[in-house]
């Protein structure tokens, strides 16, 4: 039976990343896209609670020899809204896999928390479907992502064949280098952003601020971390879990609080 | 030395929850609030990347006998922006603790992922400051939260005295009952939302959707979960970690992918 692959992103339905990812995986089955009307960088798992959301059918391409059909919708909401909307209102059946991306820009380390691409995979995880977020170090709008096609297909095939445990998804970050060194399975790196705000004078008085800055890992040579693998030419694959519980703290807290 | 307590939320700087939380903890030191201009429910850890952000000084109340000063700013961005803005541009020094809330509505179980209140604590965690998110089952705008004062003060005091390990924060959910049964330390419950979209006819054609629905745990009587504790009259305290790595999957993925 034909597989059904659901894709969303946080750069918008017409971004190169999602278009190229869709083509890369049509060899595995039918592809169904519901993605934001435009850029939603840094959307995290936000949902649209103060405004209504609308959907628009963009296109349908029938299946051809060797590749499945392609259906594309846009949604005015967040990446997370797109997944929720697709599952309840748009998808013809439950998909076999949920993909986020390809994001224009990496989502290594704690940045996975801010990422709308990762939100797609985490919401897929809430829905108990095997899910993968793909991000590239190339940020340009017209990037050719074909250099990562082999890695994408290998990882998607593995997940379609083997599945993933409930509550676990993958965060895949492919560096902006043409000669990739292979795949490295990693842990999430820890670090923080520095100089986070650019301050400007407002024409009518006062200041306004743009979020910006640079990311700095706490440990720069942590070879187990995704950010180290990414910085050193590897495709970084980080297994991510939905359950945030810090189990190691439970006994101590019981002593203190109960 | 006087403690400095930073507070933000996702209901806005003028919500009852944040005002009452500020007063509850002034006995521990100076309180500094930077909170959104209005409601940001479901903001998750989103940051404002496509618009600039502005801040406004709202008020300053000097310290009195037995209680610290109170400083309040509003910020046009998300709850996460508020924390980032406060740390880089507004706080006079690094705070001793970061508090989110009190949220009007609970953030138990996987809903912690969507919560802007929890985002405040998680961003505090990124900044390596002990952090706590407080939410109440009472959703009304004019709620009197004094019924949870004792629990709030006990938990804040414990965290000020003992700290929390780097990368761990607390998610505290207090049910909407006056006779609380005490504190229960929990794990994050797992479940999903049902009937997530209310569909309406648009006056100029087509449909629009409001996010809504109801939450359903996968296992309704999971007595270790925060949602069970909350539903049964306990103050649910869940230790939450910033590191999302599913360590148990690393070896298997290495075999499959490297």
Short mmCIF file of C-alpha atoms in Angstrom, two decimals:
data_model
loop_
_atom_site.label_atom_id
_atom_site.label_comp_id
_atom_site.label_asym_id
_atom_site.label_seq_id
_atom_site.Cartn_x
_atom_site.Cartn_y
_atom_site.Cartn_z
CA UNK A 1 0.00 0.00 0.00
CA UNK A 2 1.13 3.50 -0.86
CA UNK A 3 2.68 5.42 2.04
CA UNK A 4 1.33 8.85 3.00
CA UNK A 5 3.93 11.46 3.99
CA UNK A 6 2.83 14.66 5.72
CA UNK A 7 5.12 17.72 5.56
CA UNK A 8 5.04 21.17 7.12
CA UNK A 9 7.67 23.81 7.94
CA UNK A 10 8.16 27.27 9.41
CA UNK A 11 9.43 29.07 6.29
CA UNK A 12 6.11 28.92 4.42
CA UNK A 13 4.54 26.59 1.84
CA UNK A 14 6.43 28.21 -1.06
CA UNK A 15 9.92 28.05 0.48
CA UNK A 16 12.56 26.10 -1.45
CA UNK A 17 13.23 23.85 1.53
CA UNK A 18 9.74 22.37 1.69
CA UNK A 19 9.41 22.14 -2.10
CA UNK A 20 12.68 20.24 -2.43
CA UNK A 21 11.97 18.00 0.57
CA UNK A 22 8.59 17.11 -0.97
CA UNK A 23 10.26 16.03 -4.22
CA UNK A 24 12.97 14.05 -2.37
CA UNK A 25 10.39 11.82 -0.67
CA UNK A 26 7.77 11.36 -3.41
CA UNK A 27 9.59 8.14 -4.34
CA UNK A 28 8.29 6.73 -1.01
CA UNK A 29 4.60 7.58 -1.53
CA UNK A 30 2.02 10.34 -1.66
CA UNK A 31 3.08 13.68 -0.18
CA UNK A 32 0.62 15.99 1.58
CA UNK A 33 1.80 19.48 2.57
CA UNK A 34 0.03 21.89 4.91
CA UNK A 35 2.40 24.75 5.63
CA UNK A 36 2.19 28.36 6.79
CA UNK A 37 1.30 31.15 4.36
CA UNK A 38 4.70 32.75 5.04
CA UNK A 39 7.71 32.77 7.35
CA UNK A 40 7.19 31.71 10.98
CA UNK A 41 10.81 31.45 12.17
CA UNK A 42 11.07 30.96 15.92
CA UNK A 43 7.43 29.90 16.23
CA UNK A 44 8.25 27.04 18.61
CA UNK A 45 5.13 24.98 19.42
CA UNK A 46 2.95 28.10 19.55
CA UNK A 47 -0.70 27.85 18.54
CA UNK A 48 -2.93 30.68 17.31
CA UNK A 49 -5.36 31.38 20.13
CA UNK A 50 -6.38 35.03 19.58
CA UNK A 51 -7.27 34.93 15.87
CA UNK A 52 -9.09 32.53 13.60
CA UNK A 53 -7.11 30.49 11.06
CA UNK A 54 -7.83 29.92 7.36
CA UNK A 55 -6.63 27.35 4.83
CA UNK A 56 -6.13 27.56 1.08
CA UNK A 57 -5.69 24.78 -1.45
CA UNK A 58 -2.60 25.57 -3.50
CA UNK A 59 -2.13 22.62 -5.87
CA UNK A 60 -2.46 18.94 -6.64
CA UNK A 61 -0.09 16.92 -8.82
CA UNK A 62 -1.15 13.33 -9.57
CA UNK A 63 1.17 10.38 -9.03
CA UNK A 64 3.58 9.50 -11.85
CA UNK A 65 5.73 6.46 -12.57
CA UNK A 66 8.00 6.11 -9.53
CA UNK A 67 6.59 9.00 -7.52
CA UNK A 68 3.50 9.62 -5.48
CA UNK A 69 1.04 12.49 -5.75
CA UNK A 70 1.66 15.92 -4.25
CA UNK A 71 -1.04 17.94 -2.49
CA UNK A 72 -0.25 21.40 -1.11
CA UNK A 73 -2.33 23.58 1.22
CA UNK A 74 -1.37 26.79 2.97
CA UNK A 75 -2.61 27.72 6.44
CA UNK A 76 -2.56 31.17 8.03
CA UNK A 77 -1.53 29.77 11.42
CA UNK A 78 1.67 28.58 13.04
CA UNK A 79 3.59 25.41 12.10
CA UNK A 80 1.93 23.62 15.03
CA UNK A 81 -1.51 24.80 13.84
CA UNK A 82 -0.68 23.36 10.40
CA UNK A 83 -0.16 19.88 11.87
CA UNK A 84 -3.31 20.06 14.00
CA UNK A 85 -5.33 21.40 11.04
CA UNK A 86 -4.01 18.73 8.68
CA UNK A 87 -4.79 15.85 11.03
CA UNK A 88 -8.34 16.98 11.82
CA UNK A 89 -9.50 18.75 8.66
CA UNK A 90 -7.36 18.09 5.59
CA UNK A 91 -5.48 14.78 5.45
CA UNK A 92 -7.37 11.94 3.69
CA UNK A 93 -6.03 9.43 6.26
CA UNK A 94 -3.48 9.19 9.07
CA UNK A 95 0.00 9.67 7.59
CA UNK A 96 2.82 7.15 7.98
CA UNK A 97 5.37 9.83 8.80
CA UNK A 98 5.44 13.55 9.66
CA UNK A 99 8.31 15.66 8.30
CA UNK A 100 9.30 19.23 9.14
CA UNK A 101 11.52 21.29 6.84
CA UNK A 102 13.84 21.54 5.15
CA UNK A 103 14.49 24.57 7.32
CA UNK A 104 16.68 27.33 5.91
CA UNK A 105 19.06 27.49 8.88
CA UNK A 106 20.05 24.92 11.49
CA UNK A 107 18.14 23.97 14.63
CA UNK A 108 20.92 22.38 16.64
CA UNK A 109 21.16 22.31 20.42
CA UNK A 110 18.70 24.26 22.61
CA UNK A 111 17.55 26.07 19.46
CA UNK A 112 15.30 23.07 18.84
CA UNK A 113 13.09 24.64 21.55
CA UNK A 114 12.52 27.83 19.52
CA UNK A 115 12.16 26.08 16.17
CA UNK A 116 8.91 25.85 14.24
CA UNK A 117 10.43 23.04 12.17
CA UNK A 118 11.05 21.01 15.31
CA UNK A 119 7.50 21.90 16.47
CA UNK A 120 6.15 20.06 13.42
CA UNK A 121 7.98 16.91 14.51
CA UNK A 122 7.02 17.33 18.17
CA UNK A 123 3.34 17.81 17.28
CA UNK A 124 3.59 14.72 15.05
CA UNK A 125 4.95 13.01 18.16
CA UNK A 126 1.91 14.17 20.20
CA UNK A 127 -0.19 12.52 17.48
CA UNK A 128 1.91 9.32 17.92
CA UNK A 129 3.23 9.33 14.33
CA UNK A 130 6.96 8.81 13.62
CA UNK A 131 8.30 12.31 12.94
CA UNK A 132 11.49 13.96 11.68
CA UNK A 133 12.63 17.61 11.51
CA UNK A 134 15.17 18.47 8.77
CA UNK A 135 17.26 21.64 8.85
CA UNK A 136 20.17 22.83 6.75
CA UNK A 137 23.00 25.21 7.56
CA UNK A 138 22.28 27.01 4.27
CA UNK A 139 20.01 29.98 4.97
CA UNK A 140 19.59 31.53 1.50
CA UNK A 141 16.07 31.50 0.07
CA UNK A 142 17.28 29.97 -3.24
CA UNK A 143 19.45 27.20 -1.74
CA UNK A 144 19.87 23.97 -3.72
CA UNK A 145 19.38 21.28 -1.04
CA UNK A 146 20.16 18.34 -3.35
CA UNK A 147 23.48 17.83 -1.50
CA UNK A 148 21.45 16.40 1.42
CA UNK A 149 19.04 14.23 -0.61
CA UNK A 150 20.90 10.99 0.15
CA UNK A 151 20.86 11.64 3.92
CA UNK A 152 17.18 12.65 3.88
CA UNK A 153 16.15 9.53 1.95
CA UNK A 154 18.22 7.22 4.16
CA UNK A 155 16.68 8.60 7.36
CA UNK A 156 13.09 8.72 6.03
CA UNK A 157 13.41 5.14 4.71
CA UNK A 158 14.72 3.93 8.07
CA UNK A 159 11.81 5.58 9.89
CA UNK A 160 9.20 4.29 7.39
CA UNK A 161 10.65 0.77 7.71
CA UNK A 162 11.37 0.63 11.45
CA UNK A 163 9.14 3.32 12.98
CA UNK A 164 10.11 5.22 16.10
CA UNK A 165 9.01 4.57 19.69
CA UNK A 166 5.96 6.58 20.84
CA UNK A 167 7.04 9.98 22.13
CA UNK A 168 10.37 10.06 20.28
CA UNK A 169 11.12 12.03 17.09
CA UNK A 170 14.32 13.03 15.28
CA UNK A 171 16.05 16.39 14.86
CA UNK A 172 18.30 16.24 11.76
CA UNK A 173 20.73 19.09 11.08
CA UNK A 174 22.81 19.06 7.90
CA UNK A 175 25.74 21.46 7.78
CA UNK A 176 26.32 23.91 4.91
CA UNK A 177 29.13 21.87 3.34
CA UNK A 178 28.97 19.89 0.12
CA UNK A 179 31.27 17.07 1.30
CA UNK A 180 29.35 15.67 4.25
CA UNK A 181 31.34 13.32 6.52
CA UNK A 182 28.36 11.01 7.17
CA UNK A 183 25.72 10.71 9.86
CA UNK A 184 26.48 11.12 13.58
CA UNK A 185 23.85 10.32 16.23
CA UNK A 186 24.09 12.99 18.95
CA UNK A 187 22.68 14.48 22.10
CA UNK A 188 21.20 17.99 22.22
CA UNK A 189 23.94 20.53 22.88
CA UNK A 190 23.58 23.08 25.66
CA UNK A 191 24.40 26.76 25.29
CA UNK A 192 22.88 30.21 25.07
CA UNK A 193 22.45 33.24 22.86
CA UNK A 194 24.59 36.34 23.38
CA UNK A 195 23.83 39.96 22.38
CA UNK A 196 20.22 39.02 21.74
CA UNK A 197 18.82 42.48 20.92
CA UNK A 198 19.75 45.09 18.32
CA UNK A 199 18.63 48.46 19.68
CA UNK A 200 17.36 51.17 17.30
CA UNK A 201 15.99 54.69 17.80
CA UNK A 202 12.32 54.94 16.93
CA UNK A 203 11.51 57.86 14.58
CA UNK A 204 8.85 59.07 17.05
CA UNK A 205 10.95 58.63 20.19
CA UNK A 206 12.10 55.78 22.38
CA UNK A 207 13.81 52.56 21.37
CA UNK A 208 12.79 49.45 19.50
CA UNK A 209 14.55 46.11 19.34
CA UNK A 210 15.17 43.31 16.82
CA UNK A 211 16.01 39.87 18.09
CA UNK A 212 19.42 38.77 16.80
CA UNK A 213 22.70 37.68 18.39
CA UNK A 214 24.86 34.60 18.19
CA UNK A 215 24.70 31.17 19.78
CA UNK A 216 27.50 29.99 22.04
CA UNK A 217 27.73 26.42 23.38
CA UNK A 218 28.59 26.10 27.08
CA UNK A 219 31.22 23.47 26.19
CA UNK A 220 32.75 24.21 22.78
CA UNK A 221 34.33 20.79 22.19
CA UNK A 222 31.51 18.56 23.45
CA UNK A 223 31.95 15.86 20.77
CA UNK A 224 28.70 14.11 21.74
CA UNK A 225 26.62 17.22 20.97
CA UNK A 226 24.69 17.95 17.78
CA UNK A 227 26.24 21.39 17.48
CA UNK A 228 29.76 19.88 17.49
CA UNK A 229 28.82 17.30 14.83
CA UNK A 230 27.16 20.01 12.73
CA UNK A 231 30.16 22.35 13.07
CA UNK A 232 32.48 19.52 12.02
CA UNK A 233 30.78 18.44 8.79
CA UNK A 234 28.54 15.61 10.02
CA UNK A 235 24.81 15.17 9.52
CA UNK A 236 23.70 15.48 13.16
CA UNK A 237 20.77 13.22 14.11
CA UNK A 238 19.41 13.88 17.62
CA UNK A 239 16.62 11.72 19.08
CA UNK A 240 14.19 14.08 20.84
CA UNK A 241 11.54 13.14 23.36
CA UNK A 242 8.18 14.69 24.11
CA UNK A 243 8.35 13.79 27.80
CA UNK A 244 10.13 16.68 29.55
CA UNK A 245 10.13 15.10 33.01
CA UNK A 246 13.44 15.38 34.89
CA UNK A 247 13.00 11.96 36.51
CA UNK A 248 16.29 12.21 38.40
CA UNK A 249 14.82 15.07 40.47
CA UNK A 250 11.63 13.36 41.63
CA UNK A 251 12.93 11.70 44.80
CA UNK A 252 14.75 14.81 46.02
CA UNK A 253 11.70 17.00 45.39
CA UNK A 254 9.46 14.54 47.24
CA UNK A 255 11.69 14.90 50.30
CA UNK A 256 11.60 18.70 50.06
CA UNK A 257 7.97 19.34 49.19
CA UNK A 258 5.54 16.51 49.94
CA UNK B 1 21.50 40.53 50.70
CA UNK B 2 18.11 41.23 49.17
CA UNK B 3 16.94 38.60 46.69
CA UNK B 4 15.84 39.64 43.18
CA UNK B 5 12.83 37.81 41.77
CA UNK B 6 12.04 38.08 38.05
CA UNK B 7 8.47 37.37 36.88
CA UNK B 8 6.80 37.13 33.48
CA UNK B 9 3.68 35.41 32.14
CA UNK B 10 1.60 34.84 29.02
CA UNK B 11 -1.60 36.62 30.12
CA UNK B 12 -0.13 40.12 30.08
CA UNK B 13 1.46 42.44 32.67
CA UNK B 14 -1.94 43.58 33.97
CA UNK B 15 -3.46 40.11 34.52
CA UNK B 16 -4.57 39.23 38.04
CA UNK B 17 -2.32 36.17 38.09
CA UNK B 18 0.94 38.05 37.70
CA UNK B 19 -0.14 40.88 40.01
CA UNK B 20 -1.07 38.47 42.79
CA UNK B 21 2.06 36.32 42.29
CA UNK B 22 4.20 39.47 42.55
CA UNK B 23 2.62 40.38 45.90
CA UNK B 24 2.94 36.78 47.22
CA UNK B 25 6.74 36.81 46.76
CA UNK B 26 7.63 40.40 47.74
CA UNK B 27 8.31 39.07 51.24
CA UNK B 28 11.35 37.28 49.73
CA UNK B 29 12.91 40.33 48.05
CA UNK B 30 12.63 42.80 45.20
CA UNK B 31 10.30 41.83 42.38
CA UNK B 32 10.97 42.79 38.76
CA UNK B 33 8.25 42.10 36.17
CA UNK B 34 8.66 42.21 32.39
CA UNK B 35 5.49 40.78 30.86
CA UNK B 36 3.63 40.97 27.55
CA UNK B 37 1.38 43.93 26.70
CA UNK B 38 -1.58 41.50 26.47
CA UNK B 39 -2.60 37.88 26.22
CA UNK B 40 -0.18 35.42 24.60
CA UNK B 41 -1.83 32.10 25.44
CA UNK B 42 -0.24 29.17 23.63
CA UNK B 43 2.91 31.16 22.79
CA UNK B 44 5.22 28.26 23.68
CA UNK B 45 8.90 29.33 23.45
CA UNK B 46 8.22 31.43 20.35
CA UNK B 47 10.31 34.54 19.74
CA UNK B 48 9.36 37.58 17.64
CA UNK B 49 11.50 37.39 14.53
CA UNK B 50 9.50 39.32 11.90
CA UNK B 51 8.68 42.48 13.86
CA UNK B 52 10.57 44.75 16.23
CA UNK B 53 9.72 44.73 19.92
CA UNK B 54 9.15 47.66 22.27
CA UNK B 55 9.15 48.03 26.06
CA UNK B 56 7.26 50.38 28.36
CA UNK B 57 7.90 51.21 32.00
CA UNK B 58 4.62 50.76 33.87
CA UNK B 59 5.40 51.39 37.53
CA UNK B 60 7.79 51.29 40.46
CA UNK B 61 6.82 50.78 44.08
CA UNK B 62 9.61 51.18 46.65
CA UNK B 63 10.35 48.55 49.30
CA UNK B 64 8.34 48.71 52.52
CA UNK B 65 8.77 47.03 55.90
CA UNK B 66 8.70 43.28 55.20
CA UNK B 67 8.41 43.51 51.44
CA UNK B 68 10.74 44.29 48.56
CA UNK B 69 10.26 46.82 45.78
CA UNK B 70 8.13 46.15 42.71
CA UNK B 71 9.15 47.20 39.20
CA UNK B 72 6.85 46.51 36.23
CA UNK B 73 7.59 46.78 32.51
CA UNK B 74 5.49 45.66 29.58
CA UNK B 75 6.99 44.28 26.37
CA UNK B 76 5.22 43.94 23.01
CA UNK B 77 6.82 40.54 22.33
CA UNK B 78 6.21 36.96 23.44
CA UNK B 79 6.77 35.60 26.97
CA UNK B 80 10.15 34.24 25.82
CA UNK B 81 11.07 37.66 24.38
CA UNK B 82 10.21 39.19 27.79
CA UNK B 83 12.78 37.00 29.54
CA UNK B 84 15.45 37.66 26.92
CA UNK B 85 14.70 41.42 27.00
CA UNK B 86 14.76 41.56 30.79
CA UNK B 87 18.09 39.76 31.10
CA UNK B 88 19.89 41.85 28.48
CA UNK B 89 18.22 45.27 28.71
CA UNK B 90 16.12 45.83 31.82
CA UNK B 91 17.13 43.89 34.94
CA UNK B 92 19.54 45.74 37.26
CA UNK B 93 21.39 42.45 38.01
CA UNK B 94 21.01 38.70 37.46
CA UNK B 95 17.90 37.53 39.34
CA UNK B 96 17.97 34.76 41.96
CA UNK B 97 14.88 33.08 40.56
CA UNK B 98 12.66 33.29 37.45
CA UNK B 99 8.89 32.81 37.90
CA UNK B 100 6.19 32.39 35.25
CA UNK B 101 2.52 33.00 36.02
CA UNK B 102 0.24 32.67 37.78
CA UNK B 103 -1.39 31.41 34.60
CA UNK B 104 -5.18 31.58 34.35
CA UNK B 105 -5.64 27.93 33.35
CA UNK B 106 -3.55 24.83 33.96
CA UNK B 107 -0.48 23.70 32.02
CA UNK B 108 -0.40 20.04 32.99
CA UNK B 109 0.93 17.20 30.87
CA UNK B 110 2.02 17.79 27.24
CA UNK B 111 0.32 21.20 27.43
CA UNK B 112 3.53 22.44 29.04
CA UNK B 113 4.89 22.39 25.47
CA UNK B 114 2.34 24.95 24.24
CA UNK B 115 2.46 27.13 27.34
CA UNK B 116 3.94 30.62 27.40
CA UNK B 117 4.07 30.39 31.20
CA UNK B 118 6.25 27.30 30.97
CA UNK B 119 8.33 29.07 28.29
CA UNK B 120 9.26 31.70 30.90
CA UNK B 121 10.64 28.98 33.16
CA UNK B 122 12.37 27.14 30.29
CA UNK B 123 14.04 30.36 29.09
CA UNK B 124 15.10 31.02 32.69
CA UNK B 125 16.59 27.53 32.55
CA UNK B 126 18.50 28.42 29.33
CA UNK B 127 19.91 31.36 31.33
CA UNK B 128 20.89 28.89 34.11
CA UNK B 129 18.68 30.53 36.77
CA UNK B 130 16.39 28.39 38.99
CA UNK B 131 12.93 28.78 37.45
CA UNK B 132 9.32 27.90 38.27
CA UNK B 133 6.08 28.11 36.26
CA UNK B 134 2.85 28.53 38.27
CA UNK B 135 -0.59 27.81 36.79
CA UNK B 136 -4.03 27.60 38.34
CA UNK B 137 -7.10 25.70 37.26
CA UNK B 138 -9.11 28.89 37.71
CA UNK B 139 -9.41 30.62 34.33
CA UNK B 140 -11.53 33.68 35.16
CA UNK B 141 -9.84 37.05 34.70
CA UNK B 142 -10.83 38.21 38.21
CA UNK B 143 -9.76 35.05 40.09
CA UNK B 144 -8.60 35.40 43.70
CA UNK B 145 -5.46 33.24 43.81
CA UNK B 146 -4.86 33.63 47.55
CA UNK B 147 -5.90 29.98 48.05
CA UNK B 148 -2.55 28.97 46.52
CA UNK B 149 -0.34 31.50 48.36
CA UNK B 150 0.96 28.97 50.88
CA UNK B 151 2.00 26.51 48.14
CA UNK B 152 3.62 29.25 46.05
CA UNK B 153 5.62 30.57 49.01
CA UNK B 154 6.72 27.08 50.10
CA UNK B 155 7.99 26.20 46.61
CA UNK B 156 9.66 29.57 45.96
CA UNK B 157 11.36 29.44 49.38
CA UNK B 158 12.63 25.93 48.70
CA UNK B 159 14.07 26.99 45.33
CA UNK B 160 15.64 30.19 46.76
CA UNK B 161 17.21 28.17 49.60
CA UNK B 162 18.27 25.04 47.71
CA UNK B 163 18.47 26.09 44.06
CA UNK B 164 17.77 23.69 41.22
CA UNK B 165 20.27 21.76 39.11
CA UNK B 166 21.30 23.46 35.83
CA UNK B 167 18.82 22.62 33.08
CA UNK B 168 15.93 21.72 35.41
CA UNK B 169 12.92 23.90 36.23
CA UNK B 170 9.53 23.26 37.85
CA UNK B 171 6.02 23.18 36.40
CA UNK B 172 3.51 23.80 39.22
CA UNK B 173 -0.21 23.31 38.56
CA UNK B 174 -2.71 24.13 41.30
CA UNK B 175 -6.24 22.82 40.80
CA UNK B 176 -9.35 24.98 41.05
CA UNK B 177 -10.35 23.73 44.50
CA UNK B 178 -10.15 25.63 47.77
CA UNK B 179 -9.28 22.59 49.92
CA UNK B 180 -5.96 21.49 48.38
CA UNK B 181 -4.78 18.01 49.42
CA UNK B 182 -1.08 18.99 49.51
CA UNK B 183 1.83 18.85 47.09
CA UNK B 184 2.48 15.83 44.86
CA UNK B 185 5.69 15.54 42.81
CA UNK B 186 4.78 14.11 39.41
CA UNK B 187 5.88 13.18 35.93
CA UNK B 188 4.51 14.91 32.83
CA UNK B 189 1.31 13.21 31.69
CA UNK B 190 0.89 12.09 28.10
CA UNK B 191 -2.25 12.67 26.06
CA UNK B 192 -3.69 14.63 23.19
CA UNK B 193 -6.32 17.19 22.21
CA UNK B 194 -9.56 16.11 20.55
CA UNK B 195 -11.91 18.17 18.32
CA UNK B 196 -9.22 20.83 18.00
CA UNK B 197 -10.99 23.15 15.53
CA UNK B 198 -14.33 24.95 15.61
CA UNK B 199 -15.36 25.55 11.99
CA UNK B 200 -17.29 28.70 11.01
CA UNK B 201 -18.60 30.08 7.71
CA UNK B 202 -16.77 33.22 6.66
CA UNK B 203 -19.12 36.11 5.72
CA UNK B 204 -17.33 36.43 2.36
CA UNK B 205 -17.14 32.73 1.58
CA UNK B 206 -15.11 29.74 2.72
CA UNK B 207 -14.42 28.56 6.25
CA UNK B 208 -12.40 29.83 9.17
CA UNK B 209 -11.33 27.99 12.29
CA UNK B 210 -10.81 28.69 15.99
CA UNK B 211 -8.54 26.42 17.99
CA UNK B 212 -10.45 24.78 20.82
CA UNK B 213 -11.16 21.19 21.88
CA UNK B 214 -10.55 19.17 25.01
CA UNK B 215 -7.52 17.35 26.39
CA UNK B 216 -7.63 13.61 26.93
CA UNK B 217 -4.86 11.68 28.72
CA UNK B 218 -3.78 8.42 27.04
CA UNK B 219 -4.02 6.67 30.43
CA UNK B 220 -6.79 8.21 32.55
CA UNK B 221 -5.72 6.75 35.91
CA UNK B 222 -1.94 7.27 35.64
CA UNK B 223 -1.43 8.21 39.31
CA UNK B 224 2.19 9.30 38.71
CA UNK B 225 1.12 11.96 36.19
CA UNK B 226 0.63 15.67 36.87
CA UNK B 227 -2.80 15.64 35.23
CA UNK B 228 -4.00 12.90 37.62
CA UNK B 229 -2.68 14.79 40.67
CA UNK B 230 -4.27 18.03 39.41
CA UNK B 231 -7.61 16.32 38.70
CA UNK B 232 -7.57 14.83 42.21
CA UNK B 233 -7.00 17.99 44.24
CA UNK B 234 -3.20 17.97 44.64
CA UNK B 235 -0.75 20.74 43.81
CA UNK B 236 1.15 19.01 40.98
CA UNK B 237 4.89 19.78 40.87
CA UNK B 238 6.64 18.38 37.79
CA UNK B 239 10.42 18.74 37.36
CA UNK B 240 11.03 19.69 33.72
CA UNK B 241 14.31 19.46 31.85
CA UNK B 242 15.70 21.57 29.04
CA UNK B 243 17.60 18.66 27.50
CA UNK B 244 15.20 16.92 25.10
CA UNK B 245 17.58 14.12 24.13
CA UNK B 246 16.02 10.64 24.07
CA UNK B 247 19.23 8.99 25.33
CA UNK B 248 17.69 5.51 25.30
CA UNK B 249 17.49 5.71 21.47
CA UNK B 250 21.10 6.67 20.75
CA UNK B 251 22.62 3.17 20.51
CA UNK B 252 19.84 1.82 18.29
CA UNK B 253 20.04 4.82 15.95
CA UNK B 254 23.83 4.45 15.71
CA UNK B 255 23.34 0.88 14.48
CA UNK B 256 20.75 2.01 11.93
CA UNK B 257 22.28 5.20 10.61
CA UNK B 258 26.01 5.66 11.22
#
